[in-house]
Coordinates of C-alpha atoms in Angstrom, one line a residue:
Chain S
M5 CA 42.7 79.8 -13.0
S6 CA 40.6 82.4 -11.3
I7 CA 36.8 83.0 -10.9
S8 CA 35.0 86.0 -12.1
L9 CA 32.0 87.7 -10.4
E10 CA 29.9 86.5 -13.3
E11 CA 31.0 82.9 -12.6
V12 CA 30.2 83.3 -9.0
R13 CA 26.7 84.5 -9.9
H14 CA 26.3 81.5 -12.2
T15 CA 27.6 79.0 -9.6
A16 CA 25.2 80.4 -7.0
K17 CA 22.4 79.8 -9.4
L18 CA 23.5 76.2 -9.9
A19 CA 23.9 75.7 -6.2
R20 CA 20.4 77.3 -5.5
L21 CA 21.8 80.0 -3.1
E22 CA 20.4 83.5 -2.9
L23 CA 23.5 85.7 -2.2
S24 CA 23.8 89.5 -1.7
E25 CA 26.2 91.5 -3.9
E26 CA 28.5 91.9 -0.9
E27 CA 28.5 88.1 -0.2
M28 CA 29.3 87.4 -3.8
V29 CA 32.3 89.7 -3.8
A30 CA 33.5 88.2 -0.5
L31 CA 33.0 84.7 -2.0
Q32 CA 34.9 85.6 -5.1
G33 CA 38.0 86.5 -3.0
E34 CA 37.7 83.3 -0.9
L35 CA 37.1 81.0 -3.9
N36 CA 40.1 82.5 -5.7
A37 CA 42.3 81.9 -2.6
L38 CA 41.2 78.3 -2.6
L39 CA 41.8 77.9 -6.4
G40 CA 45.2 79.4 -5.9
L41 CA 46.0 76.7 -3.4
F42 CA 44.6 74.0 -5.8
S43 CA 47.0 75.1 -8.5
E44 CA 49.7 73.0 -6.8
L45 CA 47.9 69.9 -8.1
E46 CA 48.5 71.1 -11.7
A47 CA 52.2 70.4 -11.2
M48 CA 51.6 66.7 -10.5
D49 CA 52.1 64.1 -13.2
L50 CA 48.8 62.2 -13.1
A51 CA 48.4 61.2 -16.7
D52 CA 48.1 57.4 -16.3
M53 CA 46.6 57.4 -12.8
E54 CA 43.1 56.1 -12.4
A55 CA 40.7 58.5 -10.7
Q56 CA 39.6 57.2 -7.4
S57 CA 36.2 58.1 -6.1
H58 CA 36.4 56.0 -2.9
A59 CA 39.0 54.6 -0.5
L60 CA 37.6 51.2 -0.7
S61 CA 37.1 49.0 -3.7
L62 CA 33.4 48.6 -3.2
Q63 CA 31.1 46.3 -5.1
N64 CA 27.4 47.1 -5.6
V65 CA 25.5 46.1 -2.5
W66 CA 22.2 44.3 -3.0
S67 CA 19.6 43.6 -0.5
E68 CA 16.6 41.3 -0.5
D69 CA 13.3 43.0 -1.1
I70 CA 11.7 42.2 2.3
P71 CA 8.6 44.1 3.3
A72 CA 8.9 45.9 6.6
A73 CA 7.0 48.6 8.5
P74 CA 7.9 52.0 7.0
L75 CA 8.1 55.3 8.8
E76 CA 4.5 56.5 9.6
R77 CA 3.4 59.2 7.2
S78 CA 2.6 61.6 10.0
E79 CA 6.1 61.0 11.4
A80 CA 7.7 61.8 8.0
L81 CA 5.7 65.0 7.6
R82 CA 6.1 66.2 11.1
N83 CA 9.3 68.2 10.5
S84 CA 7.9 70.1 7.5
A85 CA 7.3 73.8 7.7
L86 CA 4.1 73.3 5.7
A87 CA 2.2 70.0 5.3
R88 CA -1.4 69.4 4.7
A89 CA -3.7 66.4 3.9
G90 CA -0.8 64.0 4.2
L91 CA 1.3 66.0 1.7
F92 CA 4.2 68.4 1.7
V93 CA 3.0 71.8 0.5
V94 CA 5.4 73.7 -1.9
P95 CA 5.1 77.0 -3.7
T96 CA 3.6 76.9 -7.2
I97 CA 5.9 75.1 -9.6
I98 CA 3.9 75.4 -12.8
E99 CA 1.7 78.4 -13.5
D100 CA -1.5 77.9 -15.4
Chain K
M19 CA 31.4 60.5 43.5
P20 CA 34.9 61.4 42.2
I21 CA 34.5 62.7 38.7
A22 CA 37.9 62.2 37.0
R23 CA 37.4 58.6 36.1
S24 CA 37.5 56.7 32.9
A25 CA 34.4 55.4 31.2
S26 CA 35.8 51.8 31.8
E27 CA 36.2 52.3 35.5
L28 CA 32.6 53.8 35.7
A29 CA 31.1 50.9 33.8
G30 CA 33.1 48.4 36.0
D31 CA 31.8 50.1 39.2
V32 CA 28.2 50.2 37.9
R33 CA 28.3 46.6 36.9
S34 CA 29.7 45.5 40.2
G35 CA 27.0 47.5 42.0
L36 CA 29.4 50.0 43.7
I37 CA 27.5 53.0 42.2
S38 CA 24.2 53.3 40.4
P39 CA 23.6 54.8 36.9
T40 CA 21.5 57.6 38.4
E41 CA 24.4 58.5 40.8
V42 CA 26.8 58.7 37.9
A43 CA 24.3 60.7 35.7
S44 CA 23.6 63.1 38.6
A45 CA 27.3 63.8 39.1
Y46 CA 27.9 64.7 35.5
I47 CA 24.6 66.7 35.3
E48 CA 26.0 68.8 38.0
R49 CA 29.2 69.4 36.0
V50 CA 27.2 70.3 32.9
E51 CA 25.1 72.8 34.9
R52 CA 28.1 74.4 36.4
F53 CA 30.4 74.6 33.3
N54 CA 28.4 74.5 30.1
G55 CA 27.8 78.2 30.2
L56 CA 31.6 78.7 30.1
L57 CA 32.4 76.0 27.5
G58 CA 29.5 76.1 25.2
A59 CA 29.9 72.3 24.7
F60 CA 26.2 71.3 24.5
L61 CA 23.6 72.6 22.2
W62 CA 20.9 70.4 23.8
F63 CA 20.9 69.0 27.3
D64 CA 18.0 67.6 29.2
P65 CA 18.8 66.3 32.8
D66 CA 15.5 64.6 33.2
A67 CA 15.9 62.6 29.9
A68 CA 19.4 61.5 31.1
L69 CA 18.1 60.4 34.5
A70 CA 15.2 58.6 32.8
E71 CA 17.7 56.7 30.7
A72 CA 19.8 56.0 33.8
R73 CA 16.8 54.5 35.6
Q74 CA 16.1 52.2 32.6
V75 CA 19.7 51.0 32.7
E76 CA 19.1 50.3 36.4
S77 CA 16.2 48.0 35.7
R78 CA 18.0 46.3 32.8
L79 CA 20.9 45.5 35.2
A80 CA 18.4 44.3 37.8
R81 CA 17.1 41.9 35.2
G82 CA 20.6 40.5 34.8
E83 CA 21.4 42.0 31.4
D84 CA 25.1 42.1 30.5
L85 CA 25.8 45.8 29.6
P86 CA 29.4 46.6 28.7
L87 CA 28.9 50.4 28.9
A88 CA 26.4 50.2 31.9
G89 CA 25.5 53.6 33.0
V90 CA 28.2 55.5 31.1
P91 CA 27.0 58.9 29.9
I92 CA 28.1 59.6 26.3
A93 CA 27.6 63.0 24.7
V94 CA 26.6 62.8 21.0
K95 CA 27.7 65.3 18.3
D96 CA 24.7 67.2 17.0
N97 CA 25.0 65.8 13.4
I98 CA 24.1 62.4 14.6
S99 CA 20.4 61.6 14.5
T100 CA 18.6 61.0 17.8
R101 CA 14.9 60.0 17.8
G102 CA 12.8 62.6 19.6
I103 CA 15.9 64.8 20.4
P104 CA 16.6 67.9 18.2
T105 CA 19.5 67.5 15.7
T106 CA 20.6 70.8 14.3
C107 CA 24.1 70.3 12.8
A108 CA 24.7 73.7 14.5
S109 CA 22.8 75.2 11.6
R110 CA 19.8 77.5 11.4
I111 CA 18.6 75.5 8.4
L112 CA 17.8 72.6 10.8
E113 CA 16.6 74.6 13.8
G114 CA 13.7 72.8 15.4
Y115 CA 14.3 69.5 13.4
V116 CA 13.6 66.4 15.5
P117 CA 14.7 63.2 13.8
P118 CA 12.0 60.4 13.6
Y119 CA 14.8 57.7 14.0
D120 CA 18.0 57.0 15.8
A121 CA 21.4 56.6 14.1
T122 CA 22.7 53.1 14.3
V123 CA 25.5 54.2 16.6
V124 CA 22.9 55.7 19.0
E125 CA 20.9 52.5 19.0
R126 CA 24.0 50.5 19.7
L127 CA 25.2 52.8 22.5
R128 CA 21.9 52.3 24.3
L129 CA 21.9 48.6 23.6
A130 CA 25.4 48.5 25.4
G131 CA 23.9 50.3 28.4
A132 CA 25.2 53.8 27.7
I133 CA 23.2 56.9 28.4
V134 CA 22.7 59.4 25.5
F135 CA 24.0 62.5 27.4
G136 CA 23.1 65.6 25.4
K137 CA 24.0 66.9 21.9
T138 CA 27.2 68.7 21.4
N139 CA 28.3 71.7 19.5
L140 CA 30.1 71.6 16.2
D141 CA 31.2 73.7 13.2
E142 CA 28.0 74.1 11.1
F143 CA 27.5 70.8 9.2
A144 CA 31.0 69.8 10.6
M145 CA 32.6 72.3 8.2
G146 CA 35.5 73.9 10.1
G147 CA 38.3 73.3 12.5
S148 CA 37.4 75.6 15.4
T149 CA 33.7 75.2 16.3
E150 CA 33.5 78.9 15.4
T151 CA 31.2 78.4 12.4
S152 CA 28.4 77.0 14.7
A153 CA 25.3 79.2 14.3
F154 CA 24.9 79.0 18.0
G155 CA 28.2 80.3 19.2
P156 CA 31.7 78.7 19.6
S157 CA 32.7 76.1 22.1
R158 CA 35.7 77.0 24.3
N159 CA 38.8 74.9 25.3
P160 CA 38.8 73.8 29.0
W161 CA 42.6 74.4 29.1
D162 CA 42.2 78.1 28.2
L163 CA 38.7 79.6 27.8
E164 CA 40.1 82.2 25.4
R165 CA 41.2 79.5 23.0
S166 CA 39.3 77.2 20.6
P167 CA 38.9 73.5 21.3
G168 CA 39.4 72.9 17.6
G169 CA 36.8 71.3 15.4
S170 CA 34.6 70.3 14.1
S171 CA 33.7 68.0 17.0
G172 CA 34.8 70.8 19.4
G173 CA 31.8 70.5 21.7
S174 CA 32.4 66.8 22.2
A175 CA 36.1 67.4 22.9
A176 CA 35.4 70.3 25.3
A177 CA 32.7 68.2 27.2
V178 CA 35.1 65.2 27.7
A179 CA 38.3 67.3 28.6
G180 CA 36.2 69.5 30.9
L181 CA 34.7 66.3 32.6
L182 CA 31.2 67.2 31.7
S183 CA 30.8 63.8 30.1
P184 CA 33.1 60.8 30.5
A185 CA 33.1 60.2 26.7
A186 CA 31.5 61.4 23.5
L187 CA 30.9 60.6 19.9
G188 CA 32.4 62.7 17.1
S189 CA 32.5 62.5 13.3
D190 CA 35.6 62.7 11.2
T191 CA 35.7 63.8 7.5
G192 CA 39.2 65.4 7.5
G193 CA 40.2 65.2 11.1
S194 CA 37.2 66.4 13.0
I195 CA 37.5 63.8 15.8
R196 CA 41.3 63.8 16.1
M197 CA 42.0 67.5 15.8
P198 CA 39.8 68.7 18.6
A199 CA 40.8 65.6 20.7
A200 CA 44.5 66.7 20.3
L201 CA 43.9 70.4 21.1
C202 CA 41.8 69.5 24.2
G203 CA 44.2 66.7 25.5
I204 CA 42.0 63.7 25.1
V205 CA 41.9 60.5 22.9
G206 CA 40.0 60.6 19.5
F207 CA 39.7 57.6 17.3
K208 CA 38.6 57.4 13.6
P209 CA 37.9 53.8 12.6
T210 CA 38.7 52.3 9.2
Y211 CA 36.2 53.7 6.7
G212 CA 33.2 51.4 6.7
R213 CA 33.7 49.8 10.1
C214 CA 31.3 52.2 11.8
S215 CA 27.8 52.7 10.3
R216 CA 27.0 56.2 8.9
Y217 CA 23.3 55.5 9.0
G218 CA 21.8 58.5 10.8
L219 CA 25.0 60.6 10.4
V220 CA 24.0 63.8 8.5
A221 CA 26.2 63.3 5.4
F222 CA 29.0 65.8 4.6
G223 CA 31.6 63.9 2.5
S224 CA 30.2 60.4 2.1
S225 CA 33.4 58.8 0.9
L226 CA 35.3 60.3 3.9
D227 CA 32.9 60.5 6.9
Q228 CA 33.3 58.2 9.8
I229 CA 31.9 58.3 13.3
G230 CA 34.2 57.5 16.2
P231 CA 34.7 57.8 20.0
M232 CA 36.3 60.7 21.9
A233 CA 37.4 59.7 25.5
L234 CA 39.9 60.0 28.3
T235 CA 41.8 56.9 27.6
V236 CA 42.5 54.5 24.7
E237 CA 40.8 51.7 26.6
D238 CA 37.6 53.8 26.7
A239 CA 37.8 54.6 23.0
G240 CA 38.3 50.8 22.3
R241 CA 35.4 49.8 24.5
I242 CA 33.0 52.4 22.9
A243 CA 34.3 51.4 19.4
A244 CA 33.5 47.7 20.3
A245 CA 29.9 48.8 21.0
I246 CA 29.2 51.0 18.0
T247 CA 31.1 49.2 15.1
G248 CA 30.3 46.2 13.1
H249 CA 28.3 45.6 9.9
D250 CA 25.1 47.5 9.4
P251 CA 22.8 46.6 6.4
R252 CA 21.4 50.1 6.5
D253 CA 24.7 51.6 5.4
G254 CA 25.7 50.4 1.9
T255 CA 29.3 51.3 2.5
S256 CA 29.4 49.3 5.8
L257 CA 32.1 46.6 5.7
D258 CA 31.1 43.0 6.3
A259 CA 33.3 42.8 9.4
P260 CA 32.8 42.1 13.1
P261 CA 32.9 44.9 15.7
I262 CA 36.4 46.3 16.6
Q263 CA 37.6 44.2 19.5
P264 CA 41.1 45.2 20.7
A265 CA 43.0 42.9 23.1
F266 CA 44.7 45.4 25.3
E267 CA 46.4 42.7 27.4
R268 CA 48.8 42.0 24.5
A269 CA 49.5 45.7 23.9
S270 CA 53.3 46.4 23.5
L271 CA 55.7 48.8 21.7
R272 CA 58.4 46.2 21.6
G273 CA 59.4 45.7 17.9
K274 CA 56.7 48.0 16.7
R275 CA 57.8 49.8 13.5
L276 CA 56.7 53.4 13.3
A277 CA 57.0 55.4 10.1
L278 CA 57.9 59.0 10.6
P279 CA 57.0 61.1 7.5
R280 CA 59.5 63.9 6.8
E281 CA 56.6 66.0 5.5
L282 CA 54.9 65.9 8.8
S283 CA 57.7 66.4 11.2
G284 CA 59.7 69.3 9.9
E285 CA 59.1 73.0 9.5
A286 CA 55.3 72.5 9.0
L287 CA 55.1 72.3 12.8
H288 CA 55.0 75.0 15.5
P289 CA 58.4 74.7 17.3
A290 CA 56.8 73.8 20.7
V291 CA 54.6 71.2 19.2
R292 CA 57.6 69.7 17.4
S293 CA 59.8 69.5 20.5
A294 CA 56.9 67.9 22.6
F295 CA 56.3 65.4 19.8
L296 CA 60.0 64.5 19.4
Q297 CA 60.4 64.0 23.1
A298 CA 57.4 61.7 23.0
L299 CA 59.0 59.7 20.2
D300 CA 62.1 59.2 22.3
T301 CA 59.9 57.8 25.0
L302 CA 58.3 55.3 22.6
R303 CA 61.8 54.4 21.3
A304 CA 62.9 53.7 24.9
E305 CA 60.0 51.3 25.2
G306 CA 61.2 49.3 22.2
A307 CA 59.5 51.0 19.3
E308 CA 61.6 51.4 16.1
V309 CA 61.1 54.7 14.3
E310 CA 62.0 54.9 10.6
E311 CA 62.0 58.1 8.7
V312 CA 60.1 57.9 5.5
S313 CA 58.9 60.3 2.7
L314 CA 55.3 60.6 1.6
P315 CA 55.6 63.4 -1.0
S316 CA 51.9 63.6 -1.9
V317 CA 51.1 64.6 1.8
R318 CA 51.8 68.2 0.9
L319 CA 49.0 68.2 -1.6
A320 CA 46.4 66.5 0.8
V321 CA 44.8 69.8 1.8
S322 CA 44.2 70.7 -1.8
M323 CA 42.7 67.3 -2.6
Y324 CA 40.5 67.5 0.4
Y325 CA 39.2 70.9 -0.3
I326 CA 38.2 69.8 -3.7
L327 CA 36.7 66.4 -3.0
A328 CA 34.9 67.1 0.4
P329 CA 33.1 70.2 -0.9
A330 CA 32.2 68.4 -4.1
E331 CA 30.5 65.7 -2.1
A332 CA 29.0 68.2 0.3
S333 CA 27.5 70.4 -2.5
S334 CA 25.6 67.3 -3.6
N335 CA 24.7 66.0 0.0
L336 CA 23.5 69.4 1.2
A337 CA 21.1 69.8 -1.8
R338 CA 18.5 68.1 0.4
F339 CA 18.2 71.1 2.6
D340 CA 15.6 73.1 0.8
G341 CA 13.1 74.0 3.5
I342 CA 10.5 71.6 2.2
R343 CA 10.8 68.4 4.2
F344 CA 12.5 69.7 7.3
G345 CA 13.7 72.9 8.9
P346 CA 12.3 76.4 8.6
R347 CA 11.2 77.9 5.2
E348 CA 11.7 81.3 3.9
G349 CA 9.0 82.5 1.6
G350 CA 9.4 83.2 -2.2
A351 CA 7.3 83.8 -5.2
G352 CA 7.9 80.4 -6.8
H353 CA 9.4 77.2 -5.8
V354 CA 13.0 77.9 -6.9
E355 CA 13.0 81.3 -5.4
A356 CA 11.8 79.9 -2.1
V357 CA 14.5 77.2 -2.1
E358 CA 17.2 79.8 -3.0
R359 CA 16.1 82.1 -0.3
T360 CA 15.8 79.5 2.4
R361 CA 19.4 78.2 1.6
G362 CA 20.8 81.7 1.2
R363 CA 19.5 83.0 4.4
L364 CA 19.8 79.9 6.7
F365 CA 23.2 78.5 5.7
G366 CA 26.1 80.2 7.4
H367 CA 29.0 81.7 5.4
E368 CA 31.5 78.7 5.6
V369 CA 28.8 76.3 4.5
K370 CA 27.9 78.5 1.5
T371 CA 31.6 78.8 0.6
R372 CA 32.0 75.0 0.6
I373 CA 28.8 74.5 -1.5
M374 CA 30.1 77.1 -3.9
I375 CA 33.6 75.6 -4.3
G376 CA 32.0 72.1 -4.6
T377 CA 29.5 73.2 -7.2
Y378 CA 32.2 75.0 -9.1
V379 CA 34.7 72.1 -9.3
L380 CA 31.9 69.8 -10.5
S381 CA 30.6 72.2 -13.1
A382 CA 31.1 71.9 -16.9
G383 CA 34.5 73.0 -17.9
Y384 CA 36.2 72.6 -14.5
Y385 CA 35.4 69.0 -13.6
E386 CA 38.5 67.5 -15.3
A387 CA 40.8 70.3 -14.1
Y388 CA 39.9 69.9 -10.4
Y389 CA 37.6 67.0 -9.5
T390 CA 39.2 64.3 -11.7
K391 CA 42.7 65.5 -10.8
A392 CA 42.0 65.5 -7.1
Q393 CA 40.7 61.9 -7.4
Q394 CA 43.8 60.9 -9.2
A395 CA 46.0 62.5 -6.6
R396 CA 43.9 60.7 -3.9
A397 CA 44.9 57.4 -5.5
I398 CA 48.6 58.4 -5.5
L399 CA 48.4 59.5 -1.8
R400 CA 46.7 56.3 -0.8
E401 CA 49.3 54.1 -2.6
E402 CA 52.2 56.0 -0.9
F403 CA 50.7 55.2 2.5
R404 CA 49.9 51.6 1.6
R405 CA 53.4 50.9 0.6
V406 CA 54.8 52.3 3.9
L407 CA 52.2 50.4 5.9
Q408 CA 53.3 47.1 4.3
R409 CA 56.5 47.2 6.2
C410 CA 55.6 49.5 9.2
D411 CA 52.9 49.0 11.8
A412 CA 51.8 52.6 11.8
V413 CA 52.6 56.1 10.6
V414 CA 53.4 58.4 13.4
S415 CA 53.1 62.3 13.4
P416 CA 51.7 65.0 15.5
S417 CA 47.9 65.2 15.1
V418 CA 47.9 69.0 14.6
P419 CA 50.8 71.2 13.7
V420 CA 50.0 73.9 16.3
P421 CA 48.6 74.0 19.8
A422 CA 45.1 75.4 20.5
F423 CA 44.8 78.9 18.9
R424 CA 42.8 81.9 20.2
I425 CA 39.1 82.1 19.3
G426 CA 39.0 84.6 16.3
E427 CA 42.7 84.3 15.6
L428 CA 42.3 82.3 12.3
S429 CA 38.8 83.2 11.3
G430 CA 40.1 85.9 9.0
D431 CA 42.4 83.5 7.2
P432 CA 40.4 80.5 6.0
V433 CA 43.3 79.0 4.1
A434 CA 45.6 79.0 7.3
L435 CA 42.8 77.2 9.2
K436 CA 42.5 74.6 6.5
M437 CA 46.3 74.0 6.5
L438 CA 45.9 72.7 10.1
D439 CA 44.2 69.6 8.7
L440 CA 47.5 68.5 7.0
C441 CA 48.3 65.7 9.3
T442 CA 44.7 64.2 9.6
I443 CA 43.4 64.4 6.1
P444 CA 45.4 61.5 4.6
A445 CA 43.6 58.9 6.9
N446 CA 40.3 60.0 5.4
M447 CA 41.6 60.1 1.8
G448 CA 42.8 56.4 2.1
G449 CA 40.1 55.1 4.4
F450 CA 42.8 54.3 7.0
C451 CA 42.2 54.1 10.8
A452 CA 43.9 56.7 12.9
I453 CA 43.9 57.8 16.5
S454 CA 45.2 60.9 18.4
I455 CA 46.5 60.5 21.9
P456 CA 47.8 63.2 24.3
C457 CA 51.6 63.1 24.2
G458 CA 52.8 66.3 26.0
L459 CA 52.3 70.0 26.5
A460 CA 53.4 73.0 24.3
E461 CA 53.3 76.3 26.1
G462 CA 51.0 74.7 28.6
L463 CA 48.6 73.4 26.0
P464 CA 48.0 69.8 24.9
V465 CA 49.8 68.2 22.0
G466 CA 48.4 65.1 20.2
L467 CA 50.3 62.3 18.7
Q468 CA 48.7 60.6 15.8
L469 CA 49.1 56.9 14.9
L470 CA 47.7 55.8 11.5
G471 CA 47.2 52.2 10.6
P472 CA 46.1 50.2 7.6
P473 CA 42.5 49.5 6.6
M474 CA 41.0 46.9 9.1
G475 CA 44.1 47.4 11.3
D476 CA 41.9 49.1 14.0
E477 CA 42.5 46.5 16.7
A478 CA 46.3 46.5 16.3
L479 CA 46.3 50.4 16.1
L480 CA 44.4 50.7 19.4
E481 CA 46.7 48.2 21.1
T482 CA 49.7 50.1 19.9
A483 CA 48.1 53.4 21.1
H484 CA 47.3 51.8 24.4
A485 CA 50.9 50.9 24.9
A486 CA 52.1 54.4 23.8
E487 CA 49.7 55.9 26.3
R488 CA 51.0 53.8 29.1
A489 CA 54.6 54.8 28.2
L490 CA 54.0 58.6 28.0
P491 CA 53.8 60.7 31.1
P492 CA 50.1 61.9 31.7
I493 CA 49.5 65.5 30.8
G494 CA 47.1 66.0 33.7
L495 CA 43.7 67.7 33.7
P496 CA 42.8 71.2 32.5
P497 CA 42.8 74.0 35.0
L498 CA 39.0 74.4 34.6
N499 CA 37.2 74.2 38.0

C-alpha cells in the first residue's frame, strides 16, 4: 500500500496539523518508506490470533469517590496563553 | 570531593556524616557548569534550587530521618513533570510550561532524600533515538563529542556518563532508557510495565511507556528503583505490587540460564559490537552461566509493530497539545484553524511524522490492515518470549546493534535509525523488565549487554545483572575532562 498526496492532506486534517506543501511532499515520502517496512507484517499468518492492546491482562480499576482538595483554579489556568475571569479563552467556535 | 563515585557510595557517606549534601551538590554543580555547554545534557538547571534542596536534606538528616538516597543528585528527563520547574519535552509547543504538580516518581525521589538535579534533554516528546529531534539542540556523547549519546533519554545518559550527575531518570517506550545507556557506557533499567507509576510522565505510548533509572552501577539502579516503584493509585495501570527490592548479596551467575536469540546475535550486528558481546558472553559462561541458543522469529517484525502501535497511541495522546490550556498559541481566524496552526508550527518534524502515521493507521479503511495486525503480531511476539522465559532466567543480547554514531549520520535515513531499536522494542511490547549494562568497547566506544526478564522478575533480573557486572571487566570512564 502507498499513500497519495491527497491522503496526506486528508490525514493532516484529521490530525489537526497545518502543513506546508513542501512538508506534505516530504511526509508522503517518509510515510511511504514506513508503510513499505510495515508490509512485512502482511506475510504473517495471524488469522486466529487475538489482537492485544496491552501487555498486561488488566481489569477495570475502580476507586472510591473520596472528596479531596482539587488543583486551585488559578493554578490550572496559569499555563494558558489566554485566560480571563477564571476561564480559558478560545477563538470563536460558533458564529452568530 | 572525588567525583567518580556511585550513588550508593555517596548516599552511604552522606548518611554516615562523612560528607554533607551541600558538598555533594556543589561538586556536581561545578561539573555541570564546566561541561554542560559541551554536552547539551541539561535543558534546565538551577544551582540555587539544587543547593536549597540539599540544605533541606541536611535538616531532615539532623532530625534523624532515614533517607536511603540521602543527598544524591538525580537529573530528571524533561518529559517528567516537576512542580514549579519548566517541563518542555524538548518541544516548542511546551515552551514556558511549568507543571502545577510533581510526577509520583519525583515525589518519591525527594521522599527518599534525593535532590532533583536539573531537567535533561531528550528527543522531542521522546520520539527518536539520537536526541537530535530536540527543539533545543542535540546532546553529545561524553566518549566522543562528535557522536550522539543515543536517545531518547540522551541528556540523562550524557549527564551520568559525563559525571555531571551521579544518576538520572529516563523514560522507555521502545528502548529510550537502555539505548542511550548502552551508547554512553552506563546502566539503564526499564522495570516491568506497571511497576513504576506513569503519573506525571507526559504520555507517548501509554501501553509501552515506563520510567526507570540510569546510573553508573546496577546497585545504584536497584536502589533508585526501590525508591520510585510500588503501587500508585493515581496510575490506573500501576500494578498492585511492592517496590522493587533486589537482594544483591545473593547475586550469582552460577546455573543461570541465558537465552541467546539467533535473530539478535547474527548479521544484524555491527562486527565490533558482535565481537565485544560474544567475548562478554564467554566471561559470563566462565562464571557459571549457561547460554542456550533460541529462536524468536517474530523479533524481526518488532520494529514494524512498534512503529504502528506507538505512533497510534501517540497520535491520540498528543491531541491535548492544542495551545489552549498550556504552551504558546498561534493565532487563527477560528478555533480549528488556531489549533491546526499552533500544532503545525510548534511540533517538530519527527513528531508530526509520528502523529501522521498514527492517525493514518487508525483511520477508516486502514485500521484492520495495520493497527489490528500489529496488535496480533504483538501477542505472538509476547508469547514467543514468554515460552523462552519459562525455562530460562533471562534473554541476553546486545542492547543496540551498533556503537554510538556520528551526529547527523542517520538523520537523513529515518528507517535506518528506527532499526536500531530492534533489540530493545520486544521488552516494551511484552511488558517485560530489561536492563542494559556496559560489557565492553567497540572501536573505543561502549557496548551494552541487555538482559530481559519476565514480568515481575525485576528483582531477579537486577541480581543477575549485578553478578554479570561484577564478572565483566570495567570499561572505564569517558575521556571527557
